[in-house]
Tab-separated table of C-alpha atoms and ligand atoms in Angstrom:
chain	number	residue	atom	x	y	z
U	1	MET	CA	9.491	125.859	87.074
U	2	THR	CA	13.271	125.930	87.571
U	3	GLU	CA	15.042	122.698	86.732
U	4	ILE	CA	16.616	120.807	89.663
U	5	ARG	CA	20.233	120.026	88.847
U	6	ASN	CA	22.777	117.914	90.699
U	7	ASP	CA	25.667	118.553	88.333
U	8	TRP	CA	26.599	122.166	89.016
U	9	THR	CA	30.268	122.825	88.264
U	10	LYS	CA	32.566	125.043	90.306
U	11	GLU	CA	32.823	127.402	87.329
U	12	GLU	CA	29.072	127.814	87.107
U	13	ILE	CA	28.671	128.315	90.854
U	14	SER	CA	31.555	130.775	90.900
U	15	GLU	CA	30.016	132.777	88.073
U	16	ILE	CA	26.773	133.045	90.018
U	17	TYR	CA	28.468	133.870	93.342
U	18	ASN	CA	30.655	136.550	91.782
U	19	SER	CA	28.014	138.191	89.608
U	20	PRO	CA	27.207	141.878	90.261
U	21	LEU	CA	25.391	141.940	93.596
U	22	LEU	CA	22.110	143.443	92.445
U	23	ASP	CA	21.928	141.095	89.447
U	24	LEU	CA	22.551	138.205	91.818
U	25	ILE	CA	19.788	139.257	94.209
U	26	TYR	CA	17.376	139.878	91.337
U	27	ARG	CA	18.024	136.404	89.954
U	28	SER	CA	17.814	134.592	93.298
U	29	ALA	CA	14.664	136.482	94.292
U	30	SER	CA	13.110	135.453	90.981
U	31	VAL	CA	13.983	131.794	91.535
U	32	HIS	CA	12.581	132.077	95.059
U	33	ARG	CA	9.279	133.474	93.814
U	34	GLU	CA	8.965	130.821	91.124
U	35	ASN	CA	9.474	127.951	93.512
U	36	LYS	CA	8.213	128.946	96.909
U	37	ASP	CA	5.720	130.993	98.773
U	38	TYR	CA	8.397	133.568	99.401
U	39	SER	CA	6.566	135.249	102.271
U	40	GLU	CA	6.573	132.064	104.334
U	41	VAL	CA	9.485	131.571	106.704
U	42	GLN	CA	10.065	128.321	108.538
U	43	ILE	CA	10.938	128.869	112.196
U	44	SER	CA	13.092	126.446	114.141
U	45	SER	CA	13.953	126.744	117.775
U	46	LEU	CA	17.236	125.343	119.034
U	47	LEU	CA	17.640	123.502	122.302
U	48	SER	CA	20.979	122.352	123.624
U	49	ILE	CA	20.064	119.068	125.317
U	50	LYS	CA	23.682	118.262	126.226
U	51	THR	CA	26.101	121.149	126.463
U	52	GLY	CA	29.889	121.371	126.254
U	53	GLY	CA	32.644	118.896	127.059
U	54	CYS	CA	32.869	117.698	123.452
U	55	SER	CA	35.934	115.662	122.453
U	56	GLU	CA	36.160	117.182	118.952
U	57	ASP	CA	38.409	120.138	118.055
U	58	CYS	CA	36.133	122.155	115.731
U	59	SER	CA	37.947	125.474	115.864
U	60	TYR	CA	34.780	127.596	115.842
U	61	CYS	CA	32.962	125.768	118.602
U	62	PRO	CA	32.516	126.965	122.174
U	63	GLN	CA	31.513	123.430	123.200
U	64	ALA	CA	34.848	121.722	122.464
U	65	ALA	CA	36.301	120.574	125.793
U	66	ARG	CA	39.821	121.601	124.812
U	67	TYR	CA	39.080	125.328	124.541
U	68	ASN	CA	38.601	127.524	127.601
U	69	THR	CA	35.417	129.311	126.736
U	70	GLY	CA	33.991	129.479	130.256
U	71	LEU	CA	31.009	127.427	129.168
U	72	GLU	CA	29.271	125.417	131.855
U	73	VAL	CA	29.128	121.740	130.937
U	74	GLN	CA	25.642	120.265	131.262
U	75	ALA	CA	24.702	116.602	131.173
U	76	LEU	CA	21.790	115.362	129.085
U	77	MET	CA	18.539	117.164	129.934
U	78	SER	CA	15.563	115.329	131.367
U	79	LEU	CA	12.452	114.588	129.320
U	80	GLU	CA	10.525	117.075	131.498
U	81	GLN	CA	12.981	119.878	130.724
U	82	VAL	CA	12.743	119.140	127.020
U	83	THR	CA	8.930	119.034	127.075
U	84	PHE	CA	8.822	122.399	128.851
U	85	ALA	CA	11.237	123.985	126.370
U	86	ALA	CA	9.360	122.508	123.401
U	87	GLN	CA	6.067	123.993	124.605
U	88	LYS	CA	7.716	127.378	125.082
U	89	ALA	CA	9.140	127.237	121.546
U	90	LYS	CA	5.761	126.210	120.133
U	91	ASP	CA	3.999	129.043	121.966
U	92	GLY	CA	6.575	131.410	120.512
U	93	GLY	CA	5.642	130.323	116.968
U	94	ALA	CA	8.276	127.693	116.162
U	95	SER	CA	7.147	124.801	113.972
U	96	ARG	CA	10.334	122.818	114.508
U	97	LEU	CA	12.465	122.010	117.529
U	98	CYS	CA	16.092	121.195	116.861
U	99	MET	CA	17.802	119.376	119.715
U	100	GLY	CA	21.580	119.601	119.744
U	101	ALA	CA	24.066	117.521	121.700
U	102	ALA	CA	27.781	118.207	122.023
U	103	TRP	CA	28.700	114.669	121.048
U	104	ARG	CA	31.278	113.474	118.556
U	105	GLU	CA	28.976	110.611	117.688
U	106	VAL	CA	25.928	108.822	118.994
U	107	ARG	CA	26.598	105.754	121.122
U	108	ASP	CA	24.081	102.990	121.659
U	109	ASN	CA	23.596	103.655	125.354
U	110	ARG	CA	21.018	104.929	127.842
U	111	ASP	CA	21.518	108.531	126.766
U	112	PHE	CA	20.510	107.622	123.221
U	113	ASP	CA	17.446	105.785	124.600
U	114	LYS	CA	16.524	109.033	126.358
U	115	VAL	CA	16.928	111.068	123.166
U	116	ILE	CA	14.597	108.607	121.417
U	117	GLU	CA	11.971	109.307	124.092
U	118	MET	CA	12.476	113.060	123.608
U	119	VAL	CA	11.912	112.697	119.867
U	120	LYS	CA	8.698	110.726	120.426
U	121	THR	CA	7.403	113.290	122.923
U	122	VAL	CA	8.116	116.395	120.831
U	123	ASN	CA	6.660	114.703	117.765
U	124	SER	CA	3.468	114.020	119.711
U	125	MET	CA	3.274	117.756	120.478
U	126	ASP	CA	2.734	118.476	116.779
U	127	MET	CA	6.138	119.947	116.156
U	128	GLU	CA	8.645	118.818	113.569
U	129	VAL	CA	11.605	117.357	115.432
U	130	CYS	CA	15.183	117.748	114.323
U	131	CYS	CA	18.317	116.454	116.012
U	132	THR	CA	21.992	117.231	115.665
U	133	LEU	CA	23.953	114.701	117.673
U	134	GLY	CA	27.174	114.175	115.709
U	135	MET	CA	27.998	111.095	113.670
U	136	LEU	CA	25.363	108.387	113.221
U	137	THR	CA	25.335	104.820	111.965
U	138	GLU	CA	22.600	103.648	109.647
U	139	SER	CA	20.801	101.747	112.412
U	140	GLN	CA	20.917	104.742	114.743
U	141	ALA	CA	19.438	106.912	111.989
U	142	GLN	CA	16.724	104.296	111.529
U	143	ARG	CA	15.908	104.306	115.249
U	144	LEU	CA	15.528	108.078	115.162
U	145	ALA	CA	13.313	107.827	112.092
U	146	ASP	CA	11.138	105.186	113.760
U	147	ALA	CA	10.718	107.505	116.755
U	148	GLY	CA	9.283	110.184	114.450
U	149	LEU	CA	12.324	112.351	113.754
U	150	TYR	CA	11.694	114.731	110.878
U	151	ALA	CA	15.161	116.020	110.042
U	152	TYR	CA	18.788	115.468	110.980
U	153	ASN	CA	21.273	118.338	110.981
U	154	HIS	CA	24.868	117.563	110.080
U	155	ASN	CA	26.827	120.449	108.605
U	156	LEU	CA	29.741	120.262	106.193
U	157	ASP	CA	30.860	123.613	107.619
U	158	THR	CA	33.515	124.320	104.979
U	159	SER	CA	35.009	122.814	101.838
U	160	GLU	CA	36.661	119.410	101.680
U	161	GLU	CA	39.984	121.140	100.870
U	162	ASP	CA	39.743	123.445	103.908
U	163	TYR	CA	38.411	120.882	106.387
U	164	LYS	CA	41.731	119.933	108.032
U	165	ARG	CA	42.432	123.567	108.891
U	166	ILE	CA	39.169	123.757	110.856
U	167	ILE	CA	38.775	120.264	112.346
U	168	THR	CA	41.370	117.509	112.754
U	169	THR	CA	39.456	114.971	114.835
U	170	ARG	CA	37.283	113.703	111.960
U	171	THR	CA	37.269	113.794	108.182
U	172	TYR	CA	35.023	115.207	105.493
U	173	ASP	CA	34.236	111.624	104.502
U	174	ASP	CA	32.992	110.924	108.048
U	175	ARG	CA	30.614	113.816	107.587
U	176	LEU	CA	29.388	112.633	104.193
U	177	LYS	CA	28.945	109.080	105.478
U	178	THR	CA	26.590	110.232	108.253
U	179	ILE	CA	24.565	112.244	105.752
U	180	GLU	CA	24.294	109.092	103.627
U	181	ASN	CA	23.094	107.109	106.650
U	182	VAL	CA	20.494	109.792	107.350
U	183	ARG	CA	19.272	109.520	103.754
U	184	LYS	CA	19.085	105.733	103.946
U	185	ALA	CA	16.713	106.076	106.916
U	186	LYS	CA	14.524	108.397	104.776
U	187	LEU	CA	14.982	111.298	107.145
U	188	THR	CA	15.187	114.783	105.683
U	189	VAL	CA	18.691	116.229	105.568
U	190	CYS	CA	19.705	119.600	106.995
U	191	SER	CA	23.275	120.411	106.034
U	192	GLY	CA	25.122	123.636	105.426
U	193	GLY	CA	28.073	125.560	106.692
U	194	ILE	CA	29.702	128.529	108.348
U	195	ILE	CA	31.256	131.538	106.673
U	196	GLY	CA	33.814	133.748	108.353
U	197	LEU	CA	36.264	130.992	109.311
U	198	GLY	CA	39.009	132.534	107.189
U	199	GLU	CA	38.024	130.427	104.174
U	200	THR	CA	38.454	131.613	100.594
U	201	VAL	CA	35.638	132.278	98.147
U	202	GLU	CA	36.767	129.079	96.362
U	203	ASP	CA	36.143	127.146	99.596
U	204	ARG	CA	32.617	128.520	99.813
U	205	ILE	CA	31.995	127.545	96.210
U	206	SER	CA	33.438	124.105	96.757
U	207	MET	CA	31.148	123.532	99.760
U	208	LEU	CA	28.129	124.696	97.760
U	209	LYS	CA	29.153	122.311	94.975
U	210	THR	CA	29.291	119.359	97.393
U	211	LEU	CA	25.834	120.212	98.746
U	212	SER	CA	24.253	120.790	95.345
U	213	ASN	CA	25.844	117.677	93.780
U	214	MET	CA	24.386	115.311	96.369
U	215	PRO	CA	22.039	112.769	94.713
U	216	LYS	CA	19.215	114.642	96.440
U	217	HIS	CA	19.649	118.223	97.628
U	218	PRO	CA	19.433	118.661	101.404
U	219	GLU	CA	15.895	119.733	102.283
U	220	SER	CA	17.437	122.518	104.329
U	221	VAL	CA	20.751	124.319	104.106
U	222	PRO	CA	21.736	126.481	107.069
U	223	ILE	CA	24.132	129.315	106.322
U	224	ASN	CA	25.798	130.354	109.566
U	225	ALA	CA	27.867	133.495	110.025
U	226	LEU	CA	30.617	132.663	112.501
U	227	VAL	CA	29.839	133.793	116.032
U	228	PRO	CA	33.398	134.370	117.263
U	229	VAL	CA	33.635	132.983	120.795
U	230	LYS	CA	36.425	133.946	123.185
U	231	GLY	CA	38.693	131.006	123.948
U	232	THR	CA	38.213	129.303	120.562
U	233	PRO	CA	40.905	129.501	117.848
U	234	MET	CA	38.453	131.626	115.827
U	235	GLU	CA	37.943	134.241	118.543
U	236	ASN	CA	39.646	137.032	116.593
U	237	GLN	CA	38.020	136.424	113.246
U	238	PRO	CA	36.477	139.605	111.831
U	239	LEU	CA	32.694	139.642	111.500
U	240	VAL	CA	31.376	138.432	108.163
U	241	PRO	CA	30.389	141.280	105.822
U	242	ILE	CA	26.660	141.168	105.130
U	243	TRP	CA	27.371	141.086	101.382
U	244	ASP	CA	29.102	137.715	101.794
U	245	MET	CA	26.084	136.348	103.637
U	246	VAL	CA	23.775	137.642	100.889
U	247	ARG	CA	25.974	136.111	98.179
U	248	MET	CA	26.005	132.715	99.929
U	249	ILE	CA	22.242	132.696	100.442
U	250	ALA	CA	21.491	133.871	96.914
U	251	THR	CA	23.828	131.305	95.351
U	252	ALA	CA	22.379	128.483	97.478
U	253	ARG	CA	18.864	129.579	96.457
U	254	ILE	CA	19.718	129.577	92.741
U	255	ILE	CA	21.484	126.211	92.653
U	256	MET	CA	19.095	124.456	95.096
U	257	PRO	CA	15.776	126.106	94.207
U	258	LYS	CA	13.494	123.947	96.331
U	259	THR	CA	15.668	123.812	99.426
U	260	VAL	CA	14.861	125.713	102.584
U	261	VAL	CA	17.808	128.099	102.999
U	262	ARG	CA	18.239	129.079	106.627
U	263	LEU	CA	19.684	132.400	107.761
U	264	SER	CA	21.237	130.777	110.823
U	265	ALA	CA	23.838	131.878	113.388
U	266	GLY	CA	24.993	135.477	113.438
U	267	ARG	CA	21.706	137.379	113.317
U	268	THR	CA	22.427	139.379	116.478
U	269	GLN	CA	25.245	140.978	114.480
U	270	MET	CA	22.828	141.961	111.684
U	271	SER	CA	20.413	144.866	111.375
U	272	LEU	CA	16.829	144.427	110.245
U	273	THR	CA	17.828	145.839	106.869
U	274	ASP	CA	20.650	143.288	106.588
U	275	GLN	CA	18.238	140.474	107.331
U	276	ALA	CA	15.662	141.879	104.884
U	277	LEU	CA	18.289	141.577	102.147
U	278	CYS	CA	18.894	137.953	103.116
U	279	PHE	CA	15.153	137.174	102.869
U	280	MET	CA	14.999	139.005	99.551
U	281	ALA	CA	17.936	136.902	98.342
U	282	GLY	CA	16.039	133.713	99.130
U	283	ALA	CA	16.429	132.835	102.796
U	284	ASN	CA	13.218	131.251	104.017
U	285	SER	CA	14.021	129.983	107.475
U	286	ILE	CA	15.535	131.198	110.722
U	287	PHE	CA	16.379	129.950	114.172
U	288	ALA	CA	14.207	131.875	116.618
U	289	GLY	CA	14.347	132.102	120.390
U	290	ASP	CA	16.747	134.047	122.563
U	291	LYS	CA	19.483	131.427	122.394
U	292	LEU	CA	21.092	129.414	119.625
U	293	LEU	CA	22.843	126.499	121.338
U	294	THR	CA	25.079	128.473	123.687
U	295	THR	CA	25.252	131.981	122.186
U	296	PRO	CA	22.583	134.717	122.017
U	297	ASN	CA	19.984	135.090	119.278
U	298	PRO	CA	17.281	137.783	118.812
U	299	GLU	CA	14.168	137.479	121.034
U	300	PHE	CA	10.988	135.890	119.597
U	301	ASN	CA	9.168	139.232	119.912
U	302	GLU	CA	11.825	141.112	117.991
U	303	ASP	CA	11.592	138.554	115.191
U	304	MET	CA	7.807	138.772	115.092
U	305	GLN	CA	8.101	142.557	114.765
U	306	MET	CA	10.558	142.035	111.931
U	307	PHE	CA	8.104	139.636	110.223
U	308	ASP	CA	5.352	142.272	110.559
U	309	ILE	CA	7.510	144.980	109.040
U	310	LEU	CA	8.674	142.778	106.163
U	311	GLY	CA	5.304	141.111	105.526
U	312	LEU	CA	6.599	137.630	106.306
U	313	LYS	CA	4.676	134.861	108.027
U	314	PRO	CA	5.755	131.773	109.956
U	315	ARG	CA	5.255	128.479	108.158
U	316	GLU	CA	3.016	125.946	109.894
U	317	ALA	CA	4.399	122.571	111.002
U	318	PHE	CA	4.191	119.506	108.735
U	319	LYS	CA	3.316	121.527	105.653
U	320	ASN	CA	5.045	118.845	103.613
U	321	GLY	CA	3.530	115.883	105.381
U	322	ARG	CA	4.253	113.877	108.488
U	323	PRO	CA	7.213	111.509	108.677
U	324	ALA	CA	4.980	108.441	108.200
U	325	VAL	CA	3.570	109.758	104.914
U	326	ARG	CA	6.594	111.758	103.848
U	327	GLU	CA	7.575	109.491	101.005
U	328	THR	CA	4.411	110.370	99.137
U	329	VAL	CA	4.788	114.133	99.291
U	330	GLU	CA	7.187	116.477	97.620
U	331	LEU	CA	9.663	118.046	100.010
F	1	LIG	N1	28.069	117.983	117.703
F	1	LIG	C1	27.225	117.992	116.603
F	1	LIG	C2	27.930	118.287	115.284
F	1	LIG	O1	29.026	118.791	115.304
F	1	LIG	O2	27.339	118.001	114.252
F	1	LIG	C3	26.039	118.924	116.734
F	1	LIG	C4	26.190	120.269	117.376
F	1	LIG	S1	27.271	121.448	116.523
F	1	LIG	C5	27.365	122.728	117.684
F	1	LIG	C6	26.237	122.046	115.200
F	1	LIG	C7	26.750	123.101	114.295
F	1	LIG	O3	26.800	124.352	114.963
F	1	LIG	C8	28.135	122.981	113.726
F	1	LIG	O4	28.214	122.094	112.662
F	1	LIG	C9	28.407	124.392	113.253
F	1	LIG	O5	27.965	124.557	111.923
F	1	LIG	C10	27.540	125.248	114.175
F	1	LIG	N2	28.356	126.122	115.032
F	1	LIG	C11	29.026	125.768	116.139
F	1	LIG	N3	29.684	126.819	116.679
F	1	LIG	C12	29.416	127.882	115.883
F	1	LIG	C13	29.799	129.253	115.914
F	1	LIG	N4	30.614	129.729	116.846
F	1	LIG	N5	29.345	130.082	114.940
F	1	LIG	C14	28.522	129.588	113.966
F	1	LIG	N6	28.115	128.297	113.911
F	1	LIG	C15	28.563	127.447	114.831
F	2	LIG	C1	23.212	125.169	112.433
F	2	LIG	O1	23.578	125.168	111.234
F	2	LIG	N1	23.419	126.175	113.261
F	2	LIG	C2	22.917	125.852	114.589
F	2	LIG	C3	22.275	124.464	114.372
F	2	LIG	N2	22.588	124.169	113.006
F	2	LIG	C4	22.594	123.357	115.264
F	2	LIG	C5	23.920	125.971	115.648
F	2	LIG	C6	24.572	127.351	115.726
F	2	LIG	C7	25.445	127.363	116.920
F	2	LIG	C8	26.071	128.699	117.168
F	2	LIG	C9	26.964	128.699	118.337
F	2	LIG	C10	26.320	128.362	119.639
F	2	LIG	O2	25.261	128.945	119.966
F	2	LIG	O3	26.863	127.541	120.357
F	3	LIG	FE1	31.563	119.006	119.261
F	3	LIG	FE2	29.760	119.609	117.373
F	3	LIG	FE3	31.102	121.551	118.684
F	3	LIG	FE4	32.401	120.041	116.961
F	3	LIG	S1	30.705	121.420	116.479
F	3	LIG	S2	33.115	120.592	119.031
F	3	LIG	S3	31.394	118.055	117.239
F	3	LIG	S4	29.643	120.117	119.565
């Protein structure tokens, strides 16, 4: 069994990332097969429970109020709407529902009370529940955990060095602090990044170092390819070459062998063959359903056809235990 390390250096990660592509894929696929049932893919469905109007200036994001992206702002959904969407996602084969809100941070108000109810309801429907709501305090993380939340998504997005170029309204430390609060509440951590923001290879390596040097690796690491959205500062960014996506996924797989690596945003820009390479390189999760948060994603049926062709199968919910018993099982 591959050793879990939290002391990867930039040099080591860089050597892996820059190794000849086929050697890299061979190595990451081997690590994947040693550590995981490689044919099992965890499926999450995204639901934007509060859309647009965000006060942050993340330069990739269509939901930032300051960019004219033509997005319709929507207030927090009702519990009924969420229940309906959760059932639809479950029927489509998703084992996890990830609810996203375009908030800078969570505030202790009625909206948060409503989100707590949503978490309880989706949890009672036998789905893993994930939230991504912006910054959290320790007590807010604890409230979410008590309601049955399974995972919290909070991405680093890029390297510490590159952060100011992408976002000025918060710091890298703010991001790390929330992740720490999530850990303190014993929630599982989902944290990754975006490639295609104009970052350098060194930035990618630096971000992977931060993730892999955390005291405990995130249980899931989403690798997003930028979806360039008109009206955002990143609208003219060229599409990410598939080889960069494969290198990121393979490197994440090798340095965080037990982590679920998610082939996240950007799949509509990829062929089936492209995606097959990503699964071969060690990706073992996707977002399914025809929408990400605000941008398109392949249809459930298309993905199921892809699974059939590639011999992949969806992972069932709570394979690693329910939140209440989570401490006793290996994640
Ligand atoms: N507001 C919360 C936050 O920032 O953590 C949660 C929602 S935010 C939309 C979640 C993540 O979506 C971001 O961290 C970023 O990684 C991803 N994202 C947003 N816009 C994207 C885009 N155009 N392409 C790829 N990923 C994107
Ligand atoms: C993640 O890493 N990617 C998802 C999820 N976590 C929240 C979001 C992707 C958003 C893509 C742009 C949009 O649809 O708005
Ligand atoms: Fe707001 Fe999150 Fe979008 Fe940043 S990424 S603008 S915090 S919704």
